[in-house]
């Protein structure tokens, strides 16, 4: 997307949807915006783009809306092709779809991890299970458009920051996250070093909270499942620390991008 190649970007987003079901949909809008901006810059001028204040830039661009629709259709088409190829390789059987997509969306595996899903769906009453499934998955759909209107549609750095924020939200809101997902979020943040400088008085403190929580997760697992000296709340408290501090770190980073 940063090279202005929407086709390759659509392929990458389709692969991410195939590997990480549903939550990767957060990448659709920022990747489309970034590819569109970079392709326009390559066509219209060479060198650094001219800076315009946000109040002088268009909030809604009809050309971008058309580009985004085409980008989304291309991504969904490629995703359908990947599903079709998987079905063909399985001889027409669809067990892979049940195992790799439906089970993830339905949160059937409640093995403890660094996320919040496993504890919440262990405790929730069965008659409310589908409601919580809908709420936990659907809320991420409300972030992309406001972030784009407030940040992502303002070049030249807005789409880059929106892409980094989308990667962070995917890491935070996946049903089965791992410690490496938070590393990906941090890597995306460090690409925009000027935002770290802008939020340095809070960023180091919040990041240390994330690191502390991640370092304590193995200890809590050993205390609960290894020595049987605790309960699930030990691990859940650490996952709360990781996710709360991770969310605050990401929000502080996005706020710094809005100030700049």
XYZ file of C-alpha atoms in Angstrom:
260
model
C 0.000 0.000 0.000
C 2.852 2.402 0.795
C 4.135 1.919 -2.760
C 0.751 2.889 -4.206
C 0.018 -0.600 -5.527
C -3.594 -1.288 -4.665
C -3.651 -4.725 -6.289
C -0.811 -6.099 -4.188
C -2.305 -4.437 -1.113
C -5.664 -6.121 -1.780
C -3.883 -9.481 -2.074
C -2.138 -8.895 1.265
C -5.397 -7.913 3.018
C -7.157 -10.973 1.546
C -4.361 -13.212 2.867
C -4.636 -11.580 6.296
C -8.398 -12.225 6.304
C -7.684 -15.840 5.393
C -5.105 -16.283 8.169
C -6.785 -14.069 10.808
C -10.566 -14.233 10.247
C -12.719 -11.110 10.569
C -10.521 -8.827 12.707
C -8.291 -8.142 9.695
C -11.250 -6.322 8.131
C -9.919 -3.290 10.025
C -7.142 -3.085 7.417
C -9.494 -2.559 4.470
C -10.104 1.175 4.811
C -6.599 2.329 5.873
C -4.848 0.207 3.227
C -7.205 1.507 0.543
C -6.611 5.097 1.701
C -2.841 4.627 1.773
C -2.677 2.975 -1.655
C -4.941 5.663 -3.149
C -2.907 8.513 -1.667
C 0.426 7.057 -2.766
C -0.800 6.306 -6.296
C -2.121 9.872 -6.645
C 1.159 11.304 -5.408
C 3.105 9.210 -7.911
C 0.894 10.391 -10.763
C 0.670 14.072 -9.883
C 4.065 15.061 -8.626
C 7.539 13.960 -7.673
C 9.299 14.776 -4.439
C 7.717 15.635 -1.118
C 3.989 16.419 -1.186
C 2.856 19.931 -0.380
C 1.498 20.205 3.133
C -2.036 21.465 3.564
C -3.738 22.110 6.921
C -6.534 19.672 7.705
C -9.199 22.379 7.370
C -8.136 22.962 3.752
C -8.404 19.307 2.743
C -11.567 17.547 1.581
C -13.246 15.408 4.195
C -15.004 13.172 1.652
C -13.547 12.523 -1.791
C -15.793 10.859 -4.369
C -12.786 9.443 -6.189
C -11.583 7.744 -3.022
C -15.041 6.296 -2.307
C -15.081 4.673 -5.756
C -11.509 3.422 -5.250
C -12.415 2.006 -1.829
C -15.423 0.140 -3.245
C -13.254 -1.404 -5.972
C -10.528 -2.239 -3.433
C -13.046 -3.918 -1.109
C -14.612 -5.908 -3.959
C -11.166 -7.033 -5.119
C -10.184 -8.080 -1.592
C -13.395 -10.047 -1.021
C -13.051 -11.661 -4.442
C -9.505 -12.771 -3.697
C -10.614 -14.052 -0.293
C -13.362 -16.070 -2.000
C -10.753 -17.468 -4.409
C -8.615 -18.578 -1.450
C -11.617 -20.322 0.106
C -12.414 -21.969 -3.207
C -8.835 -23.172 -3.621
C -8.893 -24.602 -0.088
C -12.179 -26.391 -0.773
C -10.803 -27.784 -4.038
C -7.648 -29.048 -2.317
C -9.856 -30.779 0.281
C -11.865 -32.559 -2.413
C -14.920 -30.370 -1.944
C -15.155 -31.011 1.796
C -15.838 -27.950 3.969
C -14.564 -29.196 7.319
C -11.656 -26.738 7.037
C -14.128 -23.827 7.025
C -15.743 -25.076 10.212
C -12.399 -25.658 11.910
C -10.538 -22.530 10.777
C -13.244 -19.861 10.517
C -16.497 -20.787 12.258
C -14.794 -22.115 15.390
C -12.699 -18.936 15.681
C -15.714 -16.665 15.216
C -17.770 -18.716 17.674
C -14.907 -18.772 20.254
C -15.288 -22.487 20.920
C -11.782 -23.025 22.254
C -11.558 -21.398 25.687
C -7.903 -22.197 26.343
C -6.368 -19.397 28.474
C -4.318 -16.835 26.539
C -3.358 -13.151 26.722
C -6.765 -11.989 25.436
C -10.087 -11.331 27.151
C -12.363 -13.683 25.229
C -11.548 -16.912 27.054
C -12.497 -15.657 30.532
C -15.608 -13.745 29.477
C -17.039 -16.680 27.514
C -16.228 -19.087 30.334
C -18.291 -17.000 32.730
C -21.185 -15.929 30.479
C -24.518 -17.740 30.691
C -25.181 -19.984 27.712
C -28.406 -18.215 26.763
C -26.439 -14.950 26.349
C -23.543 -16.555 24.481
C -24.599 -15.436 20.983
C -25.259 -11.883 22.186
C -21.737 -11.616 23.602
C -20.281 -13.171 20.450
C -21.992 -10.472 18.395
C -20.922 -7.658 20.742
C -17.284 -8.758 20.985
C -16.924 -9.086 17.210
C -19.149 -6.250 15.973
C -17.685 -3.385 18.009
C -14.511 -3.283 15.885
C -16.613 -2.227 12.876
C -17.244 1.156 14.490
C -13.599 2.282 14.606
C -12.393 2.466 10.999
C -14.640 5.208 9.597
C -14.242 7.691 12.518
C -10.479 7.143 12.500
C -10.379 7.731 8.758
C -12.440 10.926 8.972
C -10.429 12.282 11.898
C -6.979 11.102 10.878
C -6.629 8.802 7.881
C -7.928 11.119 5.164
C -5.320 13.809 5.896
C -2.080 13.240 4.041
C 0.730 12.674 3.903
C 1.075 10.804 7.209
C -2.572 10.227 8.180
C -3.064 6.928 6.284
C 0.207 5.550 7.683
C -0.935 6.299 11.243
C -4.356 4.789 10.531
C -2.698 1.578 9.278
C -0.612 1.393 12.455
C -3.703 1.938 14.600
C -5.534 -0.815 12.693
C -2.682 -3.264 13.349
C -2.804 -2.349 17.029
C -6.562 -2.907 17.250
C -6.226 -6.274 15.500
C -3.629 -7.290 18.093
C -5.879 -6.190 20.966
C -9.213 -7.545 19.745
C -8.277 -10.940 18.317
C -10.035 -13.884 20.006
C -6.740 -15.764 20.416
C -3.863 -13.263 20.725
C -0.286 -14.122 21.630
C 2.605 -12.073 22.985
C 3.962 -11.667 19.447
C 0.822 -9.718 18.480
C 1.763 -7.000 20.956
C 5.243 -6.984 19.428
C 3.635 -6.331 16.043
C 1.632 -3.461 17.538
C 4.760 -1.943 19.062
C 6.670 -2.320 15.787
C 3.919 -0.462 13.925
C 4.096 2.331 16.497
C 7.871 2.660 16.286
C 7.693 3.240 12.523
C 6.283 6.716 13.308
C 9.058 7.774 15.691
C 7.861 11.382 15.876
C 4.652 10.209 17.549
C 6.690 8.480 20.251
C 8.505 11.768 20.896
C 5.189 13.612 21.071
C 3.780 11.200 23.679
C 7.033 10.288 25.441
C 5.892 11.397 28.915
C 3.156 8.729 28.916
C 4.345 6.219 26.340
C 7.202 4.748 28.386
C 4.982 4.301 31.460
C 2.152 2.659 29.509
C 4.540 0.418 27.579
C 6.153 -0.710 30.832
C 2.688 -1.754 32.027
C 2.236 -3.907 28.916
C 5.675 -5.475 29.401
C 4.975 -6.154 33.074
C 1.667 -7.867 32.280
C 3.188 -10.019 29.536
C 6.091 -11.041 31.754
C 3.700 -12.058 34.546
C 1.380 -14.164 32.365
C 3.654 -17.297 32.416
C 3.994 -16.970 36.182
C 0.230 -16.811 36.669
C -0.253 -19.803 34.353
C 2.272 -21.799 36.393
C 0.655 -20.797 39.705
C -2.841 -21.688 38.498
C -2.379 -24.674 36.197
C 1.011 -25.967 37.349
C 1.065 -25.710 41.147
C -2.721 -25.436 41.598
C -2.055 -22.646 44.097
C -4.405 -20.096 42.517
C -7.404 -19.753 40.236
C -8.381 -18.286 36.868
C -8.599 -14.784 38.326
C -4.812 -14.719 38.752
C -4.279 -15.035 35.011
C -7.267 -12.891 34.093
C -5.938 -10.002 36.188
C -2.697 -10.076 34.202
C -4.560 -10.223 30.875
C -6.557 -7.193 32.040
C -3.296 -5.368 32.780
C -1.930 -6.240 29.327
C -5.065 -5.214 27.452
C -5.830 -2.056 29.442
C -2.273 -0.759 29.187
C -2.101 -1.856 25.542
C -5.301 0.051 24.759
C -4.047 3.138 26.585
C -0.700 2.937 24.766
C -2.434 2.750 21.396
C -4.872 5.555 22.214
C -2.036 7.810 23.419
C -0.140 7.098 20.184
C -3.204 7.956 18.083
C -3.763 11.147 20.101
C -0.186 12.178 19.355
C -0.893 11.625 15.658
C -3.959 13.853 15.862
C -1.966 16.616 17.553
C 0.704 16.488 14.854
